[in-house]
mmCIF file of C-alpha atoms in Angstrom:
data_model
loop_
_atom_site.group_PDB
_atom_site.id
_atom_site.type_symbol
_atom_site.label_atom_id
_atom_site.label_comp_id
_atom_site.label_asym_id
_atom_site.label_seq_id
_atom_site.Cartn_x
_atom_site.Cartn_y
_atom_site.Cartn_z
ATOM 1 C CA UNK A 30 10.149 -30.801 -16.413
ATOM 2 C CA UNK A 31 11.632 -27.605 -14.125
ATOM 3 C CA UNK A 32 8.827 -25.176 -13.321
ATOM 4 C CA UNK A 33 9.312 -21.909 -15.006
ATOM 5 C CA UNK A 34 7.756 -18.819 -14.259
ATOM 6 C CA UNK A 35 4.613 -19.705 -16.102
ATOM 7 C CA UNK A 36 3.692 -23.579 -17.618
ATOM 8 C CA UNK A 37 0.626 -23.744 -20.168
ATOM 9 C CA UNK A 38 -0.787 -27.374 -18.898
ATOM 10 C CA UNK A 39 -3.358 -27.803 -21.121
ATOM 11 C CA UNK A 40 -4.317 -26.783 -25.256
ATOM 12 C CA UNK A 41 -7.770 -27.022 -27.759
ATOM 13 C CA UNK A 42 -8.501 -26.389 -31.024
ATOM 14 C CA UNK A 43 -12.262 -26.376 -31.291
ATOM 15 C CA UNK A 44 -15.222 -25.900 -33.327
ATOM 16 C CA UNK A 45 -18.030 -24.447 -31.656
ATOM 17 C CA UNK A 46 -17.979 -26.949 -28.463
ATOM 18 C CA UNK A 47 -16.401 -29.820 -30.598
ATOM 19 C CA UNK A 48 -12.798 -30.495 -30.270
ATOM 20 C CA UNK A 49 -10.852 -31.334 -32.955
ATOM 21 C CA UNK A 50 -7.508 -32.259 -31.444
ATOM 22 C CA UNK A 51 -6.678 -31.165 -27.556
ATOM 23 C CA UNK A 52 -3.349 -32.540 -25.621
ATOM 24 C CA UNK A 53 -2.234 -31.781 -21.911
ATOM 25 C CA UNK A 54 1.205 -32.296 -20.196
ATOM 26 C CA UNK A 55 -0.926 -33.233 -16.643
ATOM 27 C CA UNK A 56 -3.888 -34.765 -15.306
ATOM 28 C CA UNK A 57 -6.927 -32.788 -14.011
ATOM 29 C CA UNK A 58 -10.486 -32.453 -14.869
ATOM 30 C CA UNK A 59 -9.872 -29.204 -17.368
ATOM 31 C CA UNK A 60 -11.166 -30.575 -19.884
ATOM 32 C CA UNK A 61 -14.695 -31.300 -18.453
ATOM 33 C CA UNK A 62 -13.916 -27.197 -17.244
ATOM 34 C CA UNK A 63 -13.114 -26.194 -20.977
ATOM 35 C CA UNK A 64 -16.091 -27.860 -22.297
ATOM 36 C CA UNK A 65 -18.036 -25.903 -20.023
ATOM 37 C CA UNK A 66 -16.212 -22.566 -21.061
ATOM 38 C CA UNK A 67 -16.611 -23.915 -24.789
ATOM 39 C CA UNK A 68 -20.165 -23.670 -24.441
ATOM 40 C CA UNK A 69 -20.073 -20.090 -22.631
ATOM 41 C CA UNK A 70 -17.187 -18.486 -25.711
ATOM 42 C CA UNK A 71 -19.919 -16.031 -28.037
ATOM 43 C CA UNK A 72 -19.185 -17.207 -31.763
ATOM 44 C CA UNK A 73 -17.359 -14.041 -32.852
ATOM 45 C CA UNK A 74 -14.243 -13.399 -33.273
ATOM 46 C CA UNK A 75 -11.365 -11.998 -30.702
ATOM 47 C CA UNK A 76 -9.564 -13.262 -28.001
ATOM 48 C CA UNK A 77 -10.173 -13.097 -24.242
ATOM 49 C CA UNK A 78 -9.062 -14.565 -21.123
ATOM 50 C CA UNK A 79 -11.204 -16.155 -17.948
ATOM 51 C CA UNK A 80 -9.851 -17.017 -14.697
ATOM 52 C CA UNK A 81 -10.656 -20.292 -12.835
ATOM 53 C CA UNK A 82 -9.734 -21.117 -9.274
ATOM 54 C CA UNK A 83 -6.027 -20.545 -9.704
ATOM 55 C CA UNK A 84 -5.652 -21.448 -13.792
ATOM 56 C CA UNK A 85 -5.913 -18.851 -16.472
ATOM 57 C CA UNK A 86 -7.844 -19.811 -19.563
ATOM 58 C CA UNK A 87 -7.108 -17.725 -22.701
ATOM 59 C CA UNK A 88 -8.562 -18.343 -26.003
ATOM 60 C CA UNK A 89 -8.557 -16.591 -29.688
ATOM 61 C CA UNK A 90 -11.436 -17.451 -31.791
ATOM 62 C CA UNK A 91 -11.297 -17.004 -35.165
ATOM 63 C CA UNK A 92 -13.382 -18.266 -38.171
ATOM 64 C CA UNK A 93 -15.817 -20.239 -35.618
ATOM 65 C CA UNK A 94 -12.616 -22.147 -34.458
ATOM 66 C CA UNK A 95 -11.423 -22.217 -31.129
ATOM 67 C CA UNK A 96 -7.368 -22.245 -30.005
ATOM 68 C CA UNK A 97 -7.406 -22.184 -26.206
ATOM 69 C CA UNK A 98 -5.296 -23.038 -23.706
ATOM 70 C CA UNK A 99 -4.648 -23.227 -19.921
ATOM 71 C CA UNK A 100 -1.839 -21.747 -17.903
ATOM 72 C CA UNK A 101 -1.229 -21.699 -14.145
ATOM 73 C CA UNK A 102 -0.231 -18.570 -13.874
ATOM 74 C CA UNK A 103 -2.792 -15.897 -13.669
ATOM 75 C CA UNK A 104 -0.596 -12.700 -14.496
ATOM 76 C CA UNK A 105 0.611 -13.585 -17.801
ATOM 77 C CA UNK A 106 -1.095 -12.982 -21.124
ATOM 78 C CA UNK A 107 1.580 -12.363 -23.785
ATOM 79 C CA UNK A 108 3.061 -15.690 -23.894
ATOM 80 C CA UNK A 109 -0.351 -17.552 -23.952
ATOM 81 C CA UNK A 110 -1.388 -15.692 -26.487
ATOM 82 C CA UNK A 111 1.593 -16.106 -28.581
ATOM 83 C CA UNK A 112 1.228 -19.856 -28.007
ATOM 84 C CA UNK A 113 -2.113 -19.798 -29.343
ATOM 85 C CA UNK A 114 -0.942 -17.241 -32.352
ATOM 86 C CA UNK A 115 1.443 -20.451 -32.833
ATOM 87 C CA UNK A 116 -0.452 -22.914 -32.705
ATOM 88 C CA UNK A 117 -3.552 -21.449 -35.006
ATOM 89 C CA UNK A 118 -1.194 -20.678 -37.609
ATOM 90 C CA UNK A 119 0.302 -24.043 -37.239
ATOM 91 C CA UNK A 120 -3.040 -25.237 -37.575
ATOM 92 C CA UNK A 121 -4.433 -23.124 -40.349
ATOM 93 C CA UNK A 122 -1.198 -24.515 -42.643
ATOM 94 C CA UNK A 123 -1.939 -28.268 -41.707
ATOM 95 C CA UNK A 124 -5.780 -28.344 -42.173
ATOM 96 C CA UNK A 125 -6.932 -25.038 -43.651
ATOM 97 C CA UNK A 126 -10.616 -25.300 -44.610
ATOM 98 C CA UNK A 127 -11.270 -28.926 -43.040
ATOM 99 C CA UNK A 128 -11.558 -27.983 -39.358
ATOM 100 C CA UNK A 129 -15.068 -26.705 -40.601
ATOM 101 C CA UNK A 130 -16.124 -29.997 -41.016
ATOM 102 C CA UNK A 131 -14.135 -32.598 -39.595
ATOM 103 C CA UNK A 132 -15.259 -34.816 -36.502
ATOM 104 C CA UNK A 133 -14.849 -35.112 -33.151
ATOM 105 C CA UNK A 134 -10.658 -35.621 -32.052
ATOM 106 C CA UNK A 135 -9.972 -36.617 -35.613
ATOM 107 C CA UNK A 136 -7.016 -34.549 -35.711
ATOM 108 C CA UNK A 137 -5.984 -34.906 -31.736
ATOM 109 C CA UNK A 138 -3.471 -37.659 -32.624
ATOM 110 C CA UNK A 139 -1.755 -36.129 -35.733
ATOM 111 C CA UNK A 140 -1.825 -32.586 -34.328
ATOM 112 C CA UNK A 141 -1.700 -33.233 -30.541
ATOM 113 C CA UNK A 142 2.260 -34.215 -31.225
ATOM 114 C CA UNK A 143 2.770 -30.630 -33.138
ATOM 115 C CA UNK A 144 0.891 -29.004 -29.717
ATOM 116 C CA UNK A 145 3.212 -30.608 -27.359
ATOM 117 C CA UNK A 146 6.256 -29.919 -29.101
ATOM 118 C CA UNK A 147 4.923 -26.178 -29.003
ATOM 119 C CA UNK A 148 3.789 -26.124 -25.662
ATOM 120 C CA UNK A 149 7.096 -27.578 -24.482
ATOM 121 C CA UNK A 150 9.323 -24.671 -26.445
ATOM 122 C CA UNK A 151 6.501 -21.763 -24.907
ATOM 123 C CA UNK A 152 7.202 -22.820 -21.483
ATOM 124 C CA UNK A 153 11.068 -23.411 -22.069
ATOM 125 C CA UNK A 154 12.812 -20.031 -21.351
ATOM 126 C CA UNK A 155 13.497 -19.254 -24.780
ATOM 127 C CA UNK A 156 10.409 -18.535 -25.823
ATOM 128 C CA UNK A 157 9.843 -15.273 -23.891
ATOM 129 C CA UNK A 158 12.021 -12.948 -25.956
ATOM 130 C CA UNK A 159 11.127 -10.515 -24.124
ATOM 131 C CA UNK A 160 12.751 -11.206 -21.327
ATOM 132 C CA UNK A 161 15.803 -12.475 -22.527
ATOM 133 C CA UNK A 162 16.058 -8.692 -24.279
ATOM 134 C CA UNK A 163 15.017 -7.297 -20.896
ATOM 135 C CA UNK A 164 18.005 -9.547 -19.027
ATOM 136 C CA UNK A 165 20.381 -8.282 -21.744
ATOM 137 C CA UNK A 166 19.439 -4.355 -21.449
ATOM 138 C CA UNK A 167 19.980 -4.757 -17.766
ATOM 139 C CA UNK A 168 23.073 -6.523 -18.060
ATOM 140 C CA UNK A 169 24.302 -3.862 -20.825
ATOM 141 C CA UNK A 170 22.808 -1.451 -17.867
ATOM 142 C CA UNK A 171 25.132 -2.477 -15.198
ATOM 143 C CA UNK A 172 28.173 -3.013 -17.191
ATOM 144 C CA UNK A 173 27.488 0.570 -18.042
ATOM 145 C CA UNK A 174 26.992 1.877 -14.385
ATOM 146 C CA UNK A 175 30.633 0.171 -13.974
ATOM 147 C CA UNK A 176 31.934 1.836 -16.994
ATOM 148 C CA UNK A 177 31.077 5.357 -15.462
ATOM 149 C CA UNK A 178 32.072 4.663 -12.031
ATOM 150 C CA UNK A 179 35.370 3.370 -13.447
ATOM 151 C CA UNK A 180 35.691 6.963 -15.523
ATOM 152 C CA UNK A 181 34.505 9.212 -12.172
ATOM 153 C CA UNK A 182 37.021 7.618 -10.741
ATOM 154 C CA UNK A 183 39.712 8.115 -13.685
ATOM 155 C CA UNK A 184 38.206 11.693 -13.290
ATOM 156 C CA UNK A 185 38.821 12.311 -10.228
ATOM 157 C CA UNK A 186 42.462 10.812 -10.701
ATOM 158 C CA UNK A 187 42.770 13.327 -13.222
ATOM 159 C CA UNK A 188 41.935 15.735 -11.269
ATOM 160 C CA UNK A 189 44.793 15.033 -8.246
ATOM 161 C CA UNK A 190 47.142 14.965 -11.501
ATOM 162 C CA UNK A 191 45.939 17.983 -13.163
ATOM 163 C CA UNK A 192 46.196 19.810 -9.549
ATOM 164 C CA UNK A 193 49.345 18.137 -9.172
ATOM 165 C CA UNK A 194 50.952 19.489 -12.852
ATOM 166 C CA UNK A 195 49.314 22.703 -11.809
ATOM 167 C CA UNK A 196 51.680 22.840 -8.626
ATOM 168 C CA UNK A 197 54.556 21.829 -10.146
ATOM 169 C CA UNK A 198 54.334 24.380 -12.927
ATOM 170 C CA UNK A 199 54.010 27.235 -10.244
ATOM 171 C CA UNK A 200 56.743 25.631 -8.542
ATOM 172 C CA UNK A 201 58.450 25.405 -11.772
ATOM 173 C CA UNK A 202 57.921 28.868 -12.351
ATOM 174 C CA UNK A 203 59.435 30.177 -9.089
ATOM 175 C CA UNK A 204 62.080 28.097 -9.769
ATOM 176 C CA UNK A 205 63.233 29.605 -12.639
ATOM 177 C CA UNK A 206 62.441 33.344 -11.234
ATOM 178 C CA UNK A 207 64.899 32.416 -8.409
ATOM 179 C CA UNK A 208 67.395 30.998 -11.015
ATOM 180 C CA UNK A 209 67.527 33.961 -12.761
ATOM 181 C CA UNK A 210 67.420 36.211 -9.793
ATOM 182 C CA UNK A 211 70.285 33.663 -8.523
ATOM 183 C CA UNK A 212 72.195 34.324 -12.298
ATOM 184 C CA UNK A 213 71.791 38.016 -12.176
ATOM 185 C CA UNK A 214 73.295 38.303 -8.426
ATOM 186 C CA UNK A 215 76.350 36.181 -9.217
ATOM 187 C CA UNK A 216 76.324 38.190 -12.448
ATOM 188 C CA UNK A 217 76.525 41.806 -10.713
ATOM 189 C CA UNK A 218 78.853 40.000 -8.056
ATOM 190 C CA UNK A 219 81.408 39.848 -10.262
ATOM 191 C CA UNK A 220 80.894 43.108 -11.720
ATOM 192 C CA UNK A 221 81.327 44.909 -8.792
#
């Protein structure tokens, strides 16, 4: 897999400190960590983030269940958290009511597929809209920039031909005094 800005490595879903279905892309000891931060998450609902040596752990918690998940990058929040958004709803469709009571990893195997396929589009690139709108403005931006440097430049061509007409007229102009000037000499020329 390329390494993108940010990778989420590891997701939960949890009740209380009981996991109901977990699945990770690596190896490591997180989840002997997360059981540890299971026990330390107060039973009420929110969403929060803790940092651990150089992972980020962010969790939302709602209805006494637990959707958490681990990322490696310790500046991010908004794509975690719509990865967990994700996967609760996900989640909440699937199993509804029975995460309340269901055991231990009975639905890791069933839902563990639906995390990695989740996991894998969040730390794809086109899952941070975001930035993809961002890269677009600026693009728009510089096409712009080159837009208006391309008119100040038209402009100031304008200007050397608007300078230039405005010459030529006064030239035109003193042409055509001395024409007539010219017309009326030959004209009194003659009369005399």
């Amino acid at each position: 897999r390329p390494k993108h800005d940010m990778t989420i490595l590891y997701v939960l879903v949890a009740r209380g400190t009981t996991v109901l279905a977990e699945f990770t892309c690596s190896s490591g000891n997180f989840p002997t960590i997360t059981r540890v931060l299971l026990g330390k998450i107060p039973d009420q609902d929110g969403k929060l983030s803790y940092a651990y040596e150089e992972y980020m752990f962010h969790y939302i918690l709602e209805n006494h269940i637990t959707y958490l998940c681990m990322c490696d990058d310790l500046n991010k929040r908004r794509i975690p958290f719509e990865f967990l958004e994700d996967v609760k709803n996900r989640f909440l469709v699937k199993y509804g009511d029975t995460a309340q009571t269901a055991i231990a990893y009975s639905m890791s195997e069933e839902f563990g597929n639906i995390m990695q396929k989740q996991m894998d589009y969040y730390n794809g690139s086109s899952a941070d809209t975001l930035s993809q709108v961002t890269s677009r403005l600026d693009d728009v931006k510089n096409i712009m920039v080159q837009n208006i440097d391309m008119v100040m430049e038209r402009g100031e061509k304008l200007e050397l031909l608007v300078e230039k007409t405005d010459k030529l007229q006064s030239e035109a102009f003193k042409f055509e005094k001395s024409s007539r000037q010219l017309k009326w000499g030959v004209y009194w020329n003659r009369l005399k």
